[in-house]
mmCIF file of C-alpha atoms in Angstrom:
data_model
loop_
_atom_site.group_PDB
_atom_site.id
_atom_site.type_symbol
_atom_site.label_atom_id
_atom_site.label_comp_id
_atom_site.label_asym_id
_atom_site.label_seq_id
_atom_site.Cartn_x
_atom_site.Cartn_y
_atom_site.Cartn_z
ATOM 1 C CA UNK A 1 -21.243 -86.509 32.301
ATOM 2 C CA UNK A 2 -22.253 -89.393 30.019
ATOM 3 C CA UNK A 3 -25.613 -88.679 30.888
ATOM 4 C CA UNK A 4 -25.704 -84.996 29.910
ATOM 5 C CA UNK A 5 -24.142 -86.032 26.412
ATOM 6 C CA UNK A 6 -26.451 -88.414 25.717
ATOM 7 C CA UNK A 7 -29.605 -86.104 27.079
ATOM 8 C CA UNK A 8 -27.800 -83.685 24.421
ATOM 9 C CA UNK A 9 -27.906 -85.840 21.622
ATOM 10 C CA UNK A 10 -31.433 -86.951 22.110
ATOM 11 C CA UNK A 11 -33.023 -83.010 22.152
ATOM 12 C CA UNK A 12 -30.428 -82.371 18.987
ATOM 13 C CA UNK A 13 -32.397 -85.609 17.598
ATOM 14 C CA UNK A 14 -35.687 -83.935 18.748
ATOM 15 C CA UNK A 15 -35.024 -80.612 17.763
ATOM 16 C CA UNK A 16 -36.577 -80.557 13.835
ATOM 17 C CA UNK A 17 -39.750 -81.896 15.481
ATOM 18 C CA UNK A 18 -40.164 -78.794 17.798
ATOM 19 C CA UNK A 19 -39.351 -77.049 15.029
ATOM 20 C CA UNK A 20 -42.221 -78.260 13.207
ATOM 21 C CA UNK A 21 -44.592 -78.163 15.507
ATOM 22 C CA UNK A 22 -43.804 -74.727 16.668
ATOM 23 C CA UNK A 23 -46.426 -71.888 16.017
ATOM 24 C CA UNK A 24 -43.252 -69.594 15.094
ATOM 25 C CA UNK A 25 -42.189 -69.331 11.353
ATOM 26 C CA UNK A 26 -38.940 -71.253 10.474
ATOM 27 C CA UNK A 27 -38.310 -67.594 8.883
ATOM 28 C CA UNK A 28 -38.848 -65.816 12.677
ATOM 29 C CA UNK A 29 -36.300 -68.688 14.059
ATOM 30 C CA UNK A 30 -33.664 -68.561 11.786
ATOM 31 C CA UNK A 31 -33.784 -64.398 11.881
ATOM 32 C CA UNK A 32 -33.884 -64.858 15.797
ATOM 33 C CA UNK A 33 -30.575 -66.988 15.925
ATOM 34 C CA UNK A 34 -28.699 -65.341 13.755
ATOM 35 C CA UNK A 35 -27.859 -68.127 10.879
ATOM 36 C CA UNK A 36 -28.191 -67.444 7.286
ATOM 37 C CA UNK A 37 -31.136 -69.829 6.259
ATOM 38 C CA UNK A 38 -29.121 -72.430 4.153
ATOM 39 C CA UNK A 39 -26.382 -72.708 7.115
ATOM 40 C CA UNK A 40 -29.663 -73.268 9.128
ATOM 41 C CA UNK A 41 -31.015 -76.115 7.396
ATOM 42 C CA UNK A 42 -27.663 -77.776 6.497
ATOM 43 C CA UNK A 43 -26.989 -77.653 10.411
ATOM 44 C CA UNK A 44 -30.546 -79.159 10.571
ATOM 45 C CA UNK A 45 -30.280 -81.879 8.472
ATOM 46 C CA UNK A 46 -27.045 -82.668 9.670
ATOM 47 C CA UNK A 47 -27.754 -82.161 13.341
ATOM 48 C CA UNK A 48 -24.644 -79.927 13.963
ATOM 49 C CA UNK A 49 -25.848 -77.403 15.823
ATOM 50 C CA UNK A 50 -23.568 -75.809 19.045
ATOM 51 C CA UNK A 51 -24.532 -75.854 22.032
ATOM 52 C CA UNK A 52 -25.018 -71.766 22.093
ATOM 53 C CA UNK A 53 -27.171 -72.012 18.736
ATOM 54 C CA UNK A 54 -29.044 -75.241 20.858
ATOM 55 C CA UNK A 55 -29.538 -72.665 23.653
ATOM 56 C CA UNK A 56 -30.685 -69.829 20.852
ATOM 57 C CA UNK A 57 -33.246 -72.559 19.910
ATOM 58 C CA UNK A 58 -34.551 -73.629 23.625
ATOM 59 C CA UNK A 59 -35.187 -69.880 24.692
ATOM 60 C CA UNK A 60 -37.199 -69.118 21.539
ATOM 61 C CA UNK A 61 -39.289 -72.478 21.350
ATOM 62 C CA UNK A 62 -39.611 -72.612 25.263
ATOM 63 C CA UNK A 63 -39.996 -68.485 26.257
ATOM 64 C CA UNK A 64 -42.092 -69.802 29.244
ATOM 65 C CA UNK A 65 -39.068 -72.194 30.472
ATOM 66 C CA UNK A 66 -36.565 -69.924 29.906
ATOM 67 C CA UNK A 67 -38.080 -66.993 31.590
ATOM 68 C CA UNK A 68 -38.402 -69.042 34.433
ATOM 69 C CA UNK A 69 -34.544 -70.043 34.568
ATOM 70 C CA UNK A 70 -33.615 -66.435 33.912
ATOM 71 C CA UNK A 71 -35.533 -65.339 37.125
ATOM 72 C CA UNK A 72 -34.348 -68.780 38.885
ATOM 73 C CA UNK A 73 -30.562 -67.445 38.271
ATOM 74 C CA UNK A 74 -31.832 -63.802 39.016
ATOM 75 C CA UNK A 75 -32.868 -64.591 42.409
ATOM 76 C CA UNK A 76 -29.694 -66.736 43.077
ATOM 77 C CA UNK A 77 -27.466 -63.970 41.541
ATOM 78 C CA UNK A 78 -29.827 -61.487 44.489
ATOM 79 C CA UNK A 79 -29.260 -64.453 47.303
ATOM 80 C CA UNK A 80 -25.083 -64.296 46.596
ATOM 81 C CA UNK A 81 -24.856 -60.713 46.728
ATOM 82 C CA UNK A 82 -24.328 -59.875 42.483
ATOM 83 C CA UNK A 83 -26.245 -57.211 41.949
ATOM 84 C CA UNK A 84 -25.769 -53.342 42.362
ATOM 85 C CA UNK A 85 -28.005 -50.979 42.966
ATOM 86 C CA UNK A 86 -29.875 -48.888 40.390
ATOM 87 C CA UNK A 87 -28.807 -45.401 41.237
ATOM 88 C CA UNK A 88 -24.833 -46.827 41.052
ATOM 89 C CA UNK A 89 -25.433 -48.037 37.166
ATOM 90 C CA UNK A 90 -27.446 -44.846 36.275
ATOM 91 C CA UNK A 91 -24.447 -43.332 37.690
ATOM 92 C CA UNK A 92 -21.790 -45.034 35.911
ATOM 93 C CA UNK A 93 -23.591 -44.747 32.559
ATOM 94 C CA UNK A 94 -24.019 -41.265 33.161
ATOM 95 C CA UNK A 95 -20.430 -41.092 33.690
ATOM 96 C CA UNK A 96 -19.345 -43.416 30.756
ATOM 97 C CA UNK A 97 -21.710 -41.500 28.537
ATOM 98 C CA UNK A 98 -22.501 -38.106 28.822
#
């Protein structure tokens, strides 16, 4: 667990240097997240981002990685049986909604 906290502190540490050298706008990442821009840059400066506003950060500077985690989980989700079918969801939003 130490080891996770400390690999957490060191990408927080990291984290204005992606920033900068990422070929998306600061403007296009702070819309994306969800923070007013001066609540962004305080939490910059001061390195207090959470861990879901971290995550916000990762997916957007790393689309590649987390696509491939998203599909990673997907195909677990598929190998442990959590999924349902298409025609049972169309169903129960056709239910729910008209």
């Amino acid at each position: 667990m130490i080891q996770e906290i400390l690999n957490y502190k060191k990408v927080m540490g990291e984290i204005e240097g992606l920033l900068n050298h990422s070929p998306y706008k600061k403007s296009h990442i702070i819309s994306k997240i969800g923070l007013a821009p001066a609540t962004f840059y305080r939490k910059l400066s001061a390195q207090s981002f959470t861990p879901d506003e971290m995550l916000a950060l990762a997916k957007i500077l790393s689309p590649r990685e987390a696509l491939l985690l998203e599909i990673e989980q997907s195909e677990k989700d598929i190998e442990n049986g959590n999924y349902r079918e298409h025609s049972v969801v169309r169903e129960e939003l056709r239910k729910k909604f008209l």
